[in-house]
Structures are given as structure tokens and as C-alpha cells.
PDB file of C-alpha atoms in Angstrom:
ATOM      1  CA  UNK A 187     -33.351 -36.255 -80.027  1.00 41.00           C
ATOM      2  CA  UNK A 188     -32.819 -34.678 -76.643  1.00 39.00           C
ATOM      3  CA  UNK A 189     -32.404 -36.723 -73.505  1.00 40.00           C
ATOM      4  CA  UNK A 190     -32.823 -35.616 -69.962  1.00 39.00           C
ATOM      5  CA  UNK A 191     -30.462 -36.862 -67.245  1.00 40.00           C
ATOM      6  CA  UNK A 192     -32.398 -38.769 -64.576  1.00 41.00           C
ATOM      7  CA  UNK A 193     -32.823 -37.140 -61.226  1.00 40.00           C
ATOM      8  CA  UNK A 194     -30.540 -38.582 -58.553  1.00 43.00           C
ATOM      9  CA  UNK A 195     -32.137 -41.116 -56.256  1.00 40.00           C
ATOM     10  CA  UNK A 196     -32.267 -38.744 -53.317  1.00 40.00           C
ATOM     11  CA  UNK A 197     -34.271 -36.115 -55.223  1.00 42.00           C
ATOM     12  CA  UNK A 198     -36.414 -38.702 -56.977  1.00 45.00           C
ATOM     13  CA  UNK A 199     -37.407 -40.431 -53.744  1.00 44.00           C
ATOM     14  CA  UNK A 200     -37.598 -37.334 -51.567  1.00 49.00           C
ATOM     15  CA  UNK A 201     -36.143 -35.901 -48.409  1.00 55.00           C
ATOM     16  CA  UNK A 202     -35.687 -39.012 -46.236  1.00 56.00           C
ATOM     17  CA  UNK A 203     -33.108 -40.474 -48.591  1.00 54.00           C
ATOM     18  CA  UNK A 204     -31.331 -37.134 -48.720  1.00 59.00           C
ATOM     19  CA  UNK A 205     -31.157 -37.305 -44.945  1.00 57.00           C
ATOM     20  CA  UNK A 206     -29.680 -40.800 -45.031  1.00 65.00           C
ATOM     21  CA  UNK A 207     -26.987 -39.710 -47.472  1.00 65.00           C
ATOM     22  CA  UNK A 208     -26.191 -36.723 -45.259  1.00 69.00           C
ATOM     23  CA  UNK A 209     -25.878 -38.962 -42.199  1.00 73.00           C
ATOM     24  CA  UNK A 210     -23.712 -41.467 -44.056  1.00 81.00           C
ATOM     25  CA  UNK A 211     -21.414 -38.693 -45.263  1.00 76.00           C
ATOM     26  CA  UNK A 212     -21.181 -37.280 -41.744  1.00 79.00           C
ATOM     27  CA  UNK A 213     -20.241 -40.661 -40.271  1.00 88.00           C
ATOM     28  CA  UNK A 214     -17.659 -41.315 -43.014  1.00 89.00           C
ATOM     29  CA  UNK A 215     -16.140 -37.858 -42.566  1.00 89.00           C
ATOM     30  CA  UNK A 216     -15.851 -38.276 -38.808  1.00 90.00           C
ATOM     31  CA  UNK A 217     -14.451 -41.799 -38.952  1.00 88.00           C
ATOM     32  CA  UNK A 218     -11.837 -40.701 -41.492  1.00 90.00           C
ATOM     33  CA  UNK A 219     -11.082 -37.712 -39.254  1.00 87.00           C
ATOM     34  CA  UNK A 220     -10.515 -40.012 -36.284  1.00 88.00           C
ATOM     35  CA  UNK A 221      -8.194 -42.160 -38.394  1.00 89.00           C
ATOM     36  CA  UNK A 222      -6.231 -39.107 -39.488  1.00 90.00           C
ATOM     37  CA  UNK A 223      -6.015 -37.870 -35.905  1.00 88.00           C
ATOM     38  CA  UNK A 224      -4.795 -41.308 -34.799  1.00 87.00           C
ATOM     39  CA  UNK A 225      -2.001 -41.202 -37.377  1.00 85.00           C
ATOM     40  CA  UNK A 226      -1.066 -37.675 -36.358  1.00 88.00           C
ATOM     41  CA  UNK A 227      -0.948 -38.822 -32.726  1.00 87.00           C
ATOM     42  CA  UNK A 228       1.500 -41.595 -33.632  1.00 86.00           C
ATOM     43  CA  UNK A 229       3.804 -39.036 -35.237  1.00 83.00           C
ATOM     44  CA  UNK A 230       3.541 -36.572 -32.357  1.00 88.00           C
ATOM     45  CA  UNK A 231       4.114 -39.118 -29.585  1.00 86.00           C
ATOM     46  CA  UNK A 232       7.187 -40.435 -31.383  1.00 85.00           C
ATOM     47  CA  UNK A 233       8.746 -36.982 -30.946  1.00 85.00           C
ATOM     48  CA  UNK A 234       8.016 -36.546 -27.244  1.00 86.00           C
ATOM     49  CA  UNK A 235      11.010 -35.933 -24.944  1.00 84.00           C
ATOM     50  CA  UNK A 236      12.493 -38.888 -23.079  1.00 85.00           C
ATOM     51  CA  UNK A 237      13.032 -37.066 -19.752  1.00 89.00           C
ATOM     52  CA  UNK A 238      10.223 -38.519 -17.559  1.00 89.00           C
ATOM     53  CA  UNK A 239       8.876 -35.243 -16.112  1.00 92.00           C
ATOM     54  CA  UNK A 240       8.878 -33.454 -19.477  1.00 92.00           C
ATOM     55  CA  UNK A 241       7.413 -36.491 -21.210  1.00 93.00           C
ATOM     56  CA  UNK A 242       4.567 -36.776 -18.683  1.00 94.00           C
ATOM     57  CA  UNK A 243       3.647 -33.107 -19.092  1.00 96.00           C
ATOM     58  CA  UNK A 244       3.992 -33.240 -22.888  1.00 95.00           C
ATOM     59  CA  UNK A 245       1.692 -36.275 -23.046  1.00 95.00           C
ATOM     60  CA  UNK A 246      -0.889 -34.487 -20.883  1.00 96.00           C
ATOM     61  CA  UNK A 247      -0.892 -31.463 -23.166  1.00 96.00           C
ATOM     62  CA  UNK A 248      -1.086 -33.647 -26.273  1.00 95.00           C
ATOM     63  CA  UNK A 249      -4.017 -35.601 -24.812  1.00 96.00           C
ATOM     64  CA  UNK A 250      -5.670 -32.242 -24.118  1.00 97.00           C
ATOM     65  CA  UNK A 251      -5.264 -31.134 -27.759  1.00 96.00           C
ATOM     66  CA  UNK A 252      -6.358 -34.483 -29.185  1.00 95.00           C
ATOM     67  CA  UNK A 253      -9.553 -34.540 -27.114  1.00 97.00           C
ATOM     68  CA  UNK A 254     -10.315 -30.946 -28.082  1.00 97.00           C
ATOM     69  CA  UNK A 255      -9.965 -31.994 -31.728  1.00 96.00           C
ATOM     70  CA  UNK A 256     -12.271 -34.971 -31.159  1.00 96.00           C
ATOM     71  CA  UNK A 257     -14.931 -32.740 -29.615  1.00 97.00           C
ATOM     72  CA  UNK A 258     -14.714 -30.279 -32.508  1.00 97.00           C
ATOM     73  CA  UNK A 259     -14.752 -33.078 -35.082  1.00 96.00           C
ATOM     74  CA  UNK A 260     -18.001 -34.492 -33.654  1.00 96.00           C
ATOM     75  CA  UNK A 261     -19.634 -31.119 -32.946  1.00 96.00           C
ATOM     76  CA  UNK A 262     -19.628 -32.033 -29.265  1.00 98.00           C
ATOM     77  CA  UNK A 263     -20.002 -28.769 -27.378  1.00 98.00           C
ATOM     78  CA  UNK A 264     -18.920 -28.637 -23.740  1.00 98.00           C
ATOM     79  CA  UNK A 265     -20.699 -26.282 -21.349  1.00 98.00           C
ATOM     80  CA  UNK A 266     -18.728 -25.722 -18.150  1.00 98.00           C
ATOM     81  CA  UNK A 267     -19.648 -24.406 -14.722  1.00 98.00           C
ATOM     82  CA  UNK A 268     -16.777 -23.722 -12.331  1.00 96.00           C
ATOM     83  CA  UNK A 269     -13.127 -24.545 -12.923  1.00 93.00           C
ATOM     84  CA  UNK A 270     -10.426 -26.817 -11.484  1.00 91.00           C
ATOM     85  CA  UNK A 271      -7.557 -25.408  -9.382  1.00 92.00           C
ATOM     86  CA  UNK A 272      -3.950 -25.145 -10.444  1.00 94.00           C
ATOM     87  CA  UNK A 273      -2.375 -28.579 -11.018  1.00 96.00           C
ATOM     88  CA  UNK A 274      -1.593 -31.084  -9.775  1.00 97.00           C
ATOM     89  CA  UNK A 275      -4.881 -32.515  -8.528  1.00 97.00           C
ATOM     90  CA  UNK A 276      -6.995 -35.659  -8.790  1.00 98.00           C
ATOM     91  CA  UNK A 277     -10.129 -35.170 -10.895  1.00 98.00           C
ATOM     92  CA  UNK A 278     -12.981 -37.590 -10.136  1.00 98.00           C
ATOM     93  CA  UNK A 279     -16.329 -37.728 -11.924  1.00 98.00           C
ATOM     94  CA  UNK A 280     -19.444 -39.792 -12.419  1.00 98.00           C
ATOM     95  CA  UNK A 281     -19.230 -42.103 -15.401  1.00 97.00           C
ATOM     96  CA  UNK A 282     -21.972 -42.497 -18.024  1.00 98.00           C
ATOM     97  CA  UNK A 283     -20.129 -42.805 -21.355  1.00 97.00           C
ATOM     98  CA  UNK A 284     -16.801 -43.333 -23.121  1.00 95.00           C
ATOM     99  CA  UNK A 285     -17.242 -39.661 -24.034  1.00 97.00           C
ATOM    100  CA  UNK A 286     -16.640 -38.611 -20.399  1.00 98.00           C
ATOM    101  CA  UNK A 287     -12.811 -38.790 -20.476  1.00 97.00           C
ATOM    102  CA  UNK A 288     -12.762 -37.036 -23.857  1.00 96.00           C
ATOM    103  CA  UNK A 289     -14.924 -34.217 -22.516  1.00 98.00           C
ATOM    104  CA  UNK A 290     -12.966 -33.775 -19.277  1.00 98.00           C
ATOM    105  CA  UNK A 291      -9.506 -34.066 -20.849  1.00 98.00           C
ATOM    106  CA  UNK A 292     -10.556 -31.416 -23.379  1.00 98.00           C
ATOM    107  CA  UNK A 293     -10.888 -28.979 -20.454  1.00 98.00           C
ATOM    108  CA  UNK A 294      -7.494 -29.470 -18.819  1.00 97.00           C
ATOM    109  CA  UNK A 295      -4.199 -31.228 -19.620  1.00 97.00           C
ATOM    110  CA  UNK A 296      -4.125 -34.465 -17.622  1.00 97.00           C
ATOM    111  CA  UNK A 297      -3.493 -38.168 -17.691  1.00 97.00           C
ATOM    112  CA  UNK A 298      -6.262 -40.690 -17.096  1.00 97.00           C
ATOM    113  CA  UNK A 299      -6.958 -44.109 -15.653  1.00 96.00           C
ATOM    114  CA  UNK A 300      -9.140 -46.385 -17.802  1.00 93.00           C
ATOM    115  CA  UNK A 301     -10.245 -50.001 -17.740  1.00 89.00           C
ATOM    116  CA  UNK A 302      -8.089 -52.601 -19.474  1.00 88.00           C
ATOM    117  CA  UNK A 303     -10.731 -53.235 -22.171  1.00 86.00           C
ATOM    118  CA  UNK A 304     -10.117 -49.784 -23.661  1.00 87.00           C
ATOM    119  CA  UNK A 305      -6.748 -51.068 -24.852  1.00 83.00           C
ATOM    120  CA  UNK A 306      -8.548 -53.355 -27.310  1.00 82.00           C
ATOM    121  CA  UNK A 307     -10.778 -50.720 -28.900  1.00 79.00           C
ATOM    122  CA  UNK A 308     -10.092 -50.032 -32.608  1.00 75.00           C
ATOM    123  CA  UNK A 309      -7.817 -47.007 -33.178  1.00 74.00           C
ATOM    124  CA  UNK A 310      -8.341 -45.803 -29.607  1.00 81.00           C
ATOM    125  CA  UNK A 311      -6.528 -48.391 -27.494  1.00 83.00           C
ATOM    126  CA  UNK A 312      -3.001 -47.982 -28.854  1.00 86.00           C
ATOM    127  CA  UNK A 313      -3.313 -44.216 -29.069  1.00 88.00           C
ATOM    128  CA  UNK A 314      -4.533 -44.024 -25.468  1.00 89.00           C
ATOM    129  CA  UNK A 315      -1.447 -45.889 -24.275  1.00 90.00           C
ATOM    130  CA  UNK A 316       0.823 -43.635 -26.336  1.00 91.00           C
ATOM    131  CA  UNK A 317      -0.825 -40.589 -24.754  1.00 92.00           C
ATOM    132  CA  UNK A 318      -0.083 -41.872 -21.265  1.00 92.00           C
ATOM    133  CA  UNK A 319      -3.505 -43.267 -20.342  1.00 94.00           C
ATOM    134  CA  UNK A 320      -3.007 -45.938 -17.669  1.00 95.00           C
ATOM    135  CA  UNK A 321      -5.021 -49.129 -18.196  1.00 95.00           C
ATOM    136  CA  UNK A 322      -6.068 -51.141 -15.154  1.00 92.00           C
ATOM    137  CA  UNK A 323      -7.290 -54.722 -14.977  1.00 90.00           C
ATOM    138  CA  UNK A 324      -9.544 -54.562 -11.937  1.00 80.00           C
ATOM    139  CA  UNK A 325      -9.536 -58.348 -11.633  1.00 82.00           C
ATOM    140  CA  UNK A 326      -5.798 -58.232 -10.863  1.00 88.00           C
ATOM    141  CA  UNK A 327      -4.707 -56.363  -7.714  1.00 85.00           C
ATOM    142  CA  UNK A 328      -1.153 -56.124  -9.053  1.00 91.00           C
ATOM    143  CA  UNK A 329      -2.445 -54.176 -12.059  1.00 90.00           C
ATOM    144  CA  UNK A 330      -4.242 -51.706  -9.791  1.00 90.00           C
ATOM    145  CA  UNK A 331      -1.126 -51.199  -7.698  1.00 92.00           C
ATOM    146  CA  UNK A 332       0.986 -50.609 -10.826  1.00 95.00           C
ATOM    147  CA  UNK A 333      -1.462 -48.014 -12.137  1.00 95.00           C
ATOM    148  CA  UNK A 334      -1.593 -46.193  -8.796  1.00 94.00           C
ATOM    149  CA  UNK A 335       2.210 -46.006  -8.766  1.00 96.00           C
ATOM    150  CA  UNK A 336       2.087 -44.524 -12.270  1.00 96.00           C
ATOM    151  CA  UNK A 337      -0.559 -42.033 -11.176  1.00 97.00           C
ATOM    152  CA  UNK A 338       1.591 -40.999  -8.209  1.00 97.00           C
ATOM    153  CA  UNK A 339       4.530 -40.360 -10.550  1.00 97.00           C
ATOM    154  CA  UNK A 340       2.282 -38.233 -12.782  1.00 97.00           C
ATOM    155  CA  UNK A 341       1.103 -36.131  -9.825  1.00 97.00           C
ATOM    156  CA  UNK A 342       4.686 -35.615  -8.682  1.00 96.00           C
ATOM    157  CA  UNK A 343       5.503 -34.422 -12.203  1.00 97.00           C
ATOM    158  CA  UNK A 344       2.715 -31.848 -11.858  1.00 97.00           C
ATOM    159  CA  UNK A 345       0.180 -33.676 -14.051  1.00 98.00           C
ATOM    160  CA  UNK A 346      -3.483 -33.982 -12.931  1.00 98.00           C
ATOM    161  CA  UNK A 347      -4.939 -37.491 -12.874  1.00 98.00           C
ATOM    162  CA  UNK A 348      -8.479 -38.183 -14.119  1.00 98.00           C
ATOM    163  CA  UNK A 349     -10.313 -41.132 -12.613  1.00 98.00           C
ATOM    164  CA  UNK A 350     -13.853 -42.519 -12.588  1.00 98.00           C
ATOM    165  CA  UNK A 351     -14.071 -44.172  -9.177  1.00 97.00           C
ATOM    166  CA  UNK A 352     -17.427 -45.874  -9.850  1.00 96.00           C
ATOM    167  CA  UNK A 353     -15.409 -48.330 -11.933  1.00 92.00           C
ATOM    168  CA  UNK A 354     -18.251 -48.750 -14.446  1.00 92.00           C
ATOM    169  CA  UNK A 355     -20.658 -46.648 -16.457  1.00 95.00           C
ATOM    170  CA  UNK A 356     -24.314 -46.108 -15.569  1.00 96.00           C
ATOM    171  CA  UNK A 357     -27.203 -44.502 -17.423  1.00 93.00           C
ATOM    172  CA  UNK A 358     -27.037 -41.459 -15.186  1.00 93.00           C
ATOM    173  CA  UNK A 359     -29.884 -42.403 -12.874  1.00 94.00           C
ATOM    174  CA  UNK A 360     -27.540 -43.160  -9.975  1.00 95.00           C
ATOM    175  CA  UNK A 361     -23.944 -42.785  -8.840  1.00 97.00           C
ATOM    176  CA  UNK A 362     -22.372 -46.082  -7.792  1.00 97.00           C
ATOM    177  CA  UNK A 363     -20.212 -46.331  -4.643  1.00 97.00           C
ATOM    178  CA  UNK A 364     -16.709 -44.955  -5.197  1.00 98.00           C
ATOM    179  CA  UNK A 365     -13.639 -47.160  -5.035  1.00 95.00           C
ATOM    180  CA  UNK A 366     -11.236 -45.602  -2.567  1.00 95.00           C
ATOM    181  CA  UNK A 367      -7.816 -46.299  -4.144  1.00 94.00           C
ATOM    182  CA  UNK A 368      -7.460 -42.954  -5.933  1.00 96.00           C
ATOM    183  CA  UNK A 369      -8.434 -41.079  -2.761  1.00 96.00           C
ATOM    184  CA  UNK A 370      -5.711 -42.744  -0.757  1.00 95.00           C
ATOM    185  CA  UNK A 371      -3.310 -41.796  -3.522  1.00 95.00           C
ATOM    186  CA  UNK A 372      -4.376 -38.134  -3.291  1.00 96.00           C
ATOM    187  CA  UNK A 373      -3.600 -38.212   0.438  1.00 94.00           C
ATOM    188  CA  UNK A 374      -0.146 -39.676  -0.212  1.00 94.00           C
ATOM    189  CA  UNK A 375       0.584 -37.109  -2.923  1.00 95.00           C
ATOM    190  CA  UNK A 376      -0.841 -34.236  -0.856  1.00 94.00           C
ATOM    191  CA  UNK A 377      -3.010 -32.940  -3.701  1.00 96.00           C
ATOM    192  CA  UNK A 378      -6.671 -31.820  -3.707  1.00 96.00           C
ATOM    193  CA  UNK A 379      -9.504 -33.913  -5.086  1.00 97.00           C
ATOM    194  CA  UNK A 380     -11.742 -32.135  -7.601  1.00 98.00           C
ATOM    195  CA  UNK A 381     -15.242 -33.622  -8.024  1.00 98.00           C
ATOM    196  CA  UNK A 382     -16.985 -33.091 -11.364  1.00 98.00           C
ATOM    197  CA  UNK A 383     -20.467 -33.933 -12.596  1.00 98.00           C
ATOM    198  CA  UNK A 384     -20.971 -34.861 -16.273  1.00 98.00           C
ATOM    199  CA  UNK A 385     -24.289 -34.999 -18.141  1.00 98.00           C
ATOM    200  CA  UNK A 386     -25.404 -34.854 -21.790  1.00 98.00           C
ATOM    201  CA  UNK A 387     -28.295 -33.321 -23.660  1.00 96.00           C
ATOM    202  CA  UNK A 388     -29.496 -36.718 -24.922  1.00 95.00           C
ATOM    203  CA  UNK A 389     -29.948 -39.911 -22.847  1.00 94.00           C
ATOM    204  CA  UNK A 390     -28.799 -42.062 -25.776  1.00 95.00           C
ATOM    205  CA  UNK A 391     -25.273 -40.713 -25.373  1.00 96.00           C
ATOM    206  CA  UNK A 392     -24.997 -42.771 -22.193  1.00 96.00           C
ATOM    207  CA  UNK A 393     -23.152 -46.047 -22.768  1.00 94.00           C
ATOM    208  CA  UNK A 394     -23.681 -48.746 -20.174  1.00 90.00           C
ATOM    209  CA  UNK A 395     -24.526 -52.395 -19.768  1.00 83.00           C
ATOM    210  CA  UNK A 396     -23.562 -54.892 -22.472  1.00 84.00           C
ATOM    211  CA  UNK A 397     -23.730 -52.465 -25.401  1.00 86.00           C
ATOM    212  CA  UNK A 398     -20.656 -52.714 -27.622  1.00 89.00           C
ATOM    213  CA  UNK A 399     -18.528 -49.725 -28.488  1.00 89.00           C
ATOM    214  CA  UNK A 400     -18.523 -49.579 -32.304  1.00 88.00           C
ATOM    215  CA  UNK A 401     -22.315 -49.598 -32.947  1.00 92.00           C
ATOM    216  CA  UNK A 402     -22.854 -46.987 -30.240  1.00 94.00           C
ATOM    217  CA  UNK A 403     -20.077 -44.795 -31.621  1.00 93.00           C
ATOM    218  CA  UNK A 404     -21.514 -44.988 -35.154  1.00 92.00           C
ATOM    219  CA  UNK A 405     -24.886 -43.827 -33.850  1.00 93.00           C
ATOM    220  CA  UNK A 406     -23.156 -40.972 -32.029  1.00 95.00           C
ATOM    221  CA  UNK A 407     -21.244 -40.027 -35.195  1.00 94.00           C
ATOM    222  CA  UNK A 408     -24.565 -39.718 -37.066  1.00 92.00           C
ATOM    223  CA  UNK A 409     -25.713 -36.902 -34.798  1.00 93.00           C
ATOM    224  CA  UNK A 410     -25.481 -33.385 -36.166  1.00 91.00           C
ATOM    225  CA  UNK A 411     -24.284 -32.091 -32.791  1.00 95.00           C
ATOM    226  CA  UNK A 412     -24.371 -32.868 -29.086  1.00 97.00           C
ATOM    227  CA  UNK A 413     -23.766 -31.032 -25.835  1.00 98.00           C
ATOM    228  CA  UNK A 414     -21.997 -32.142 -22.667  1.00 98.00           C
ATOM    229  CA  UNK A 415     -22.433 -30.300 -19.387  1.00 98.00           C
ATOM    230  CA  UNK A 416     -19.632 -30.314 -16.815  1.00 98.00           C
ATOM    231  CA  UNK A 417     -19.890 -28.827 -13.345  1.00 98.00           C
ATOM    232  CA  UNK A 418     -16.769 -28.656 -11.172  1.00 98.00           C
ATOM    233  CA  UNK A 419     -17.319 -28.869  -7.442  1.00 97.00           C
ATOM    234  CA  UNK A 420     -15.087 -27.241  -4.819  1.00 96.00           C
ATOM    235  CA  UNK A 421     -11.721 -28.954  -4.287  1.00 96.00           C
ATOM    236  CA  UNK A 422     -11.621 -31.320  -1.326  1.00 95.00           C
ATOM    237  CA  UNK A 423      -8.564 -31.264   0.910  1.00 83.00           C
ATOM    238  CA  UNK A 424      -6.621 -34.451   1.422  1.00 65.00           C
ATOM    239  CA  UNK A 425      -7.508 -34.524   5.148  1.00 74.00           C
ATOM    240  CA  UNK A 426      -9.405 -37.603   6.302  1.00 81.00           C
ATOM    241  CA  UNK A 427      -9.143 -41.239   5.346  1.00 91.00           C
ATOM    242  CA  UNK A 428      -9.540 -42.560   1.810  1.00 94.00           C
ATOM    243  CA  UNK A 429     -13.001 -43.988   2.509  1.00 95.00           C
ATOM    244  CA  UNK A 430     -14.186 -40.683   3.998  1.00 95.00           C
ATOM    245  CA  UNK A 431     -12.833 -38.713   1.039  1.00 96.00           C
ATOM    246  CA  UNK A 432     -14.529 -41.113  -1.380  1.00 97.00           C
ATOM    247  CA  UNK A 433     -17.868 -40.614   0.374  1.00 97.00           C
ATOM    248  CA  UNK A 434     -17.466 -36.821   0.442  1.00 96.00           C
ATOM    249  CA  UNK A 435     -16.590 -36.649  -3.266  1.00 97.00           C
ATOM    250  CA  UNK A 436     -19.503 -38.881  -4.199  1.00 98.00           C
ATOM    251  CA  UNK A 437     -21.892 -36.781  -2.100  1.00 97.00           C
ATOM    252  CA  UNK A 438     -20.753 -33.614  -3.890  1.00 98.00           C
ATOM    253  CA  UNK A 439     -21.297 -35.186  -7.317  1.00 98.00           C
ATOM    254  CA  UNK A 440     -24.713 -36.574  -6.353  1.00 98.00           C
ATOM    255  CA  UNK A 441     -25.653 -33.057  -5.211  1.00 97.00           C
ATOM    256  CA  UNK A 442     -24.333 -31.474  -8.435  1.00 97.00           C
ATOM    257  CA  UNK A 443     -26.389 -33.951 -10.454  1.00 97.00           C
ATOM    258  CA  UNK A 444     -29.463 -33.278  -8.281  1.00 93.00           C
ATOM    259  CA  UNK A 445     -30.040 -37.008  -7.886  1.00 81.00           C
TER     260      UNK A 445
END
């Protein structure tokens, strides 16, 4: 007697189940890739030089490579208009997603300022600290002052500093008022401020409000591909007060976004 092997469930039930299996495999592959990249980052940061200036620059270049790998791993294409100047400089941008710092750091070696909560994110928090990302607790003025001192050291070592002066993400329909601390720092350091506008090809890539990180990331990881668009504005000189510079940078970004 001959027997016939049953068709697999995906073929028996049709295309939709095939699609679910494909999505599940894609998510699993990307999550495992992130875990592998996190382990590799631990090994690489353990070998960084101890001399402060060399270490700061080495961290910036490693963050650049890691974020490039993350973009490639998630098929996140980055379309760029314009370019930043020679470092050091302060890079400021609108903020709509946790993807923003990944996208921008993939374009230039830099260090970044992020909110304290990032330090508690699975896999990401510890690696961010190891890569030199400075975490600020905005409820504590002493934390902000400490981070600004660290950012000043980075600039003096020739490392650009990435900051999102809105202080919170939006859904891209507005640009919140800019906090002025980073602009005062640029004046002290004597470096230009580079405004950048960031958008995505799908509104659901925005991450704002009370939405938690892990569910949003898993939905992002299910996507076949995504595209980020970055437009660099002209560098702004450090002339003028911090509040004036903050307003000028925000106006440039609002114009670039055509809001």
C-alpha cells in the first residue's frame, strides 16, 4: 500500500498562512541578528583604547558601524539629501521614532544623547552605554548638567553629538519647541549646529505617546522593508544666544518637513 505525505499546513490552508510563517521567520531572524550584534558589540567595546580621546572616537565609529548593520538587518533604507560638515558639530533633528538615532548615526560617526528610559530597554540599554550614548534624566537637573559636560568633552575630542531637542517623540504632525541646552553647548564649544529632518515611508513607524517599545519593534521587524528620508539643512553658526539658535534650528527643520 502506498501512502502520500500530507501537505504542510501552509500549502493546505493557502497563502495567508504562508505569509504568517514568512513574517514569523523574518522576525525571528532579525531578533536573533540583534542578539548576535549585541554580543559582538560587547566584545568590540571591551577592546577599545583607554586613552579618552581615542576611546571617544573609536566608540563613535563603532556606533556608526553598529547602526549601519541594524539598518541592513531590518532592510531599512536611508535616502539622504545634503550632507553634514566636517566634524565636530552638533546634529539636531526632529524626533518621531526610536529609529531616528539609528538612522542618523548610520550616516556619520557620532555620540548621542538619549533619555534615561533607553537604559532599561532589552539588549539596547547596556549596549548604548557601552557605545558612549549619554543617558539623561530630564527630571534631574544634575543629570542634564553631567550629560552636557560629557557632550562637551566629546566635541573637544572631535566627535559630533546627536541630540533631539524636542525631548520627546511626536507622530510627525508637528515639531515641539526645542530645549536650548545643546545650543548653549555648541556656542561654548564653538562648533556649528546641523539641523536635520527625518521622515519615514509609513506613518506606523512613528513611535509616540504611551506605546511600549517591544510590541512596536516586533511590528517593525515584520515589515519586509522600510525607508527613512533624511534631509540635512545648512550648518548654523554659533553666533547668537542659545534660545535664538534653538528657534533658528527648529524653523529650518519645520521648513524642511514642509509643516
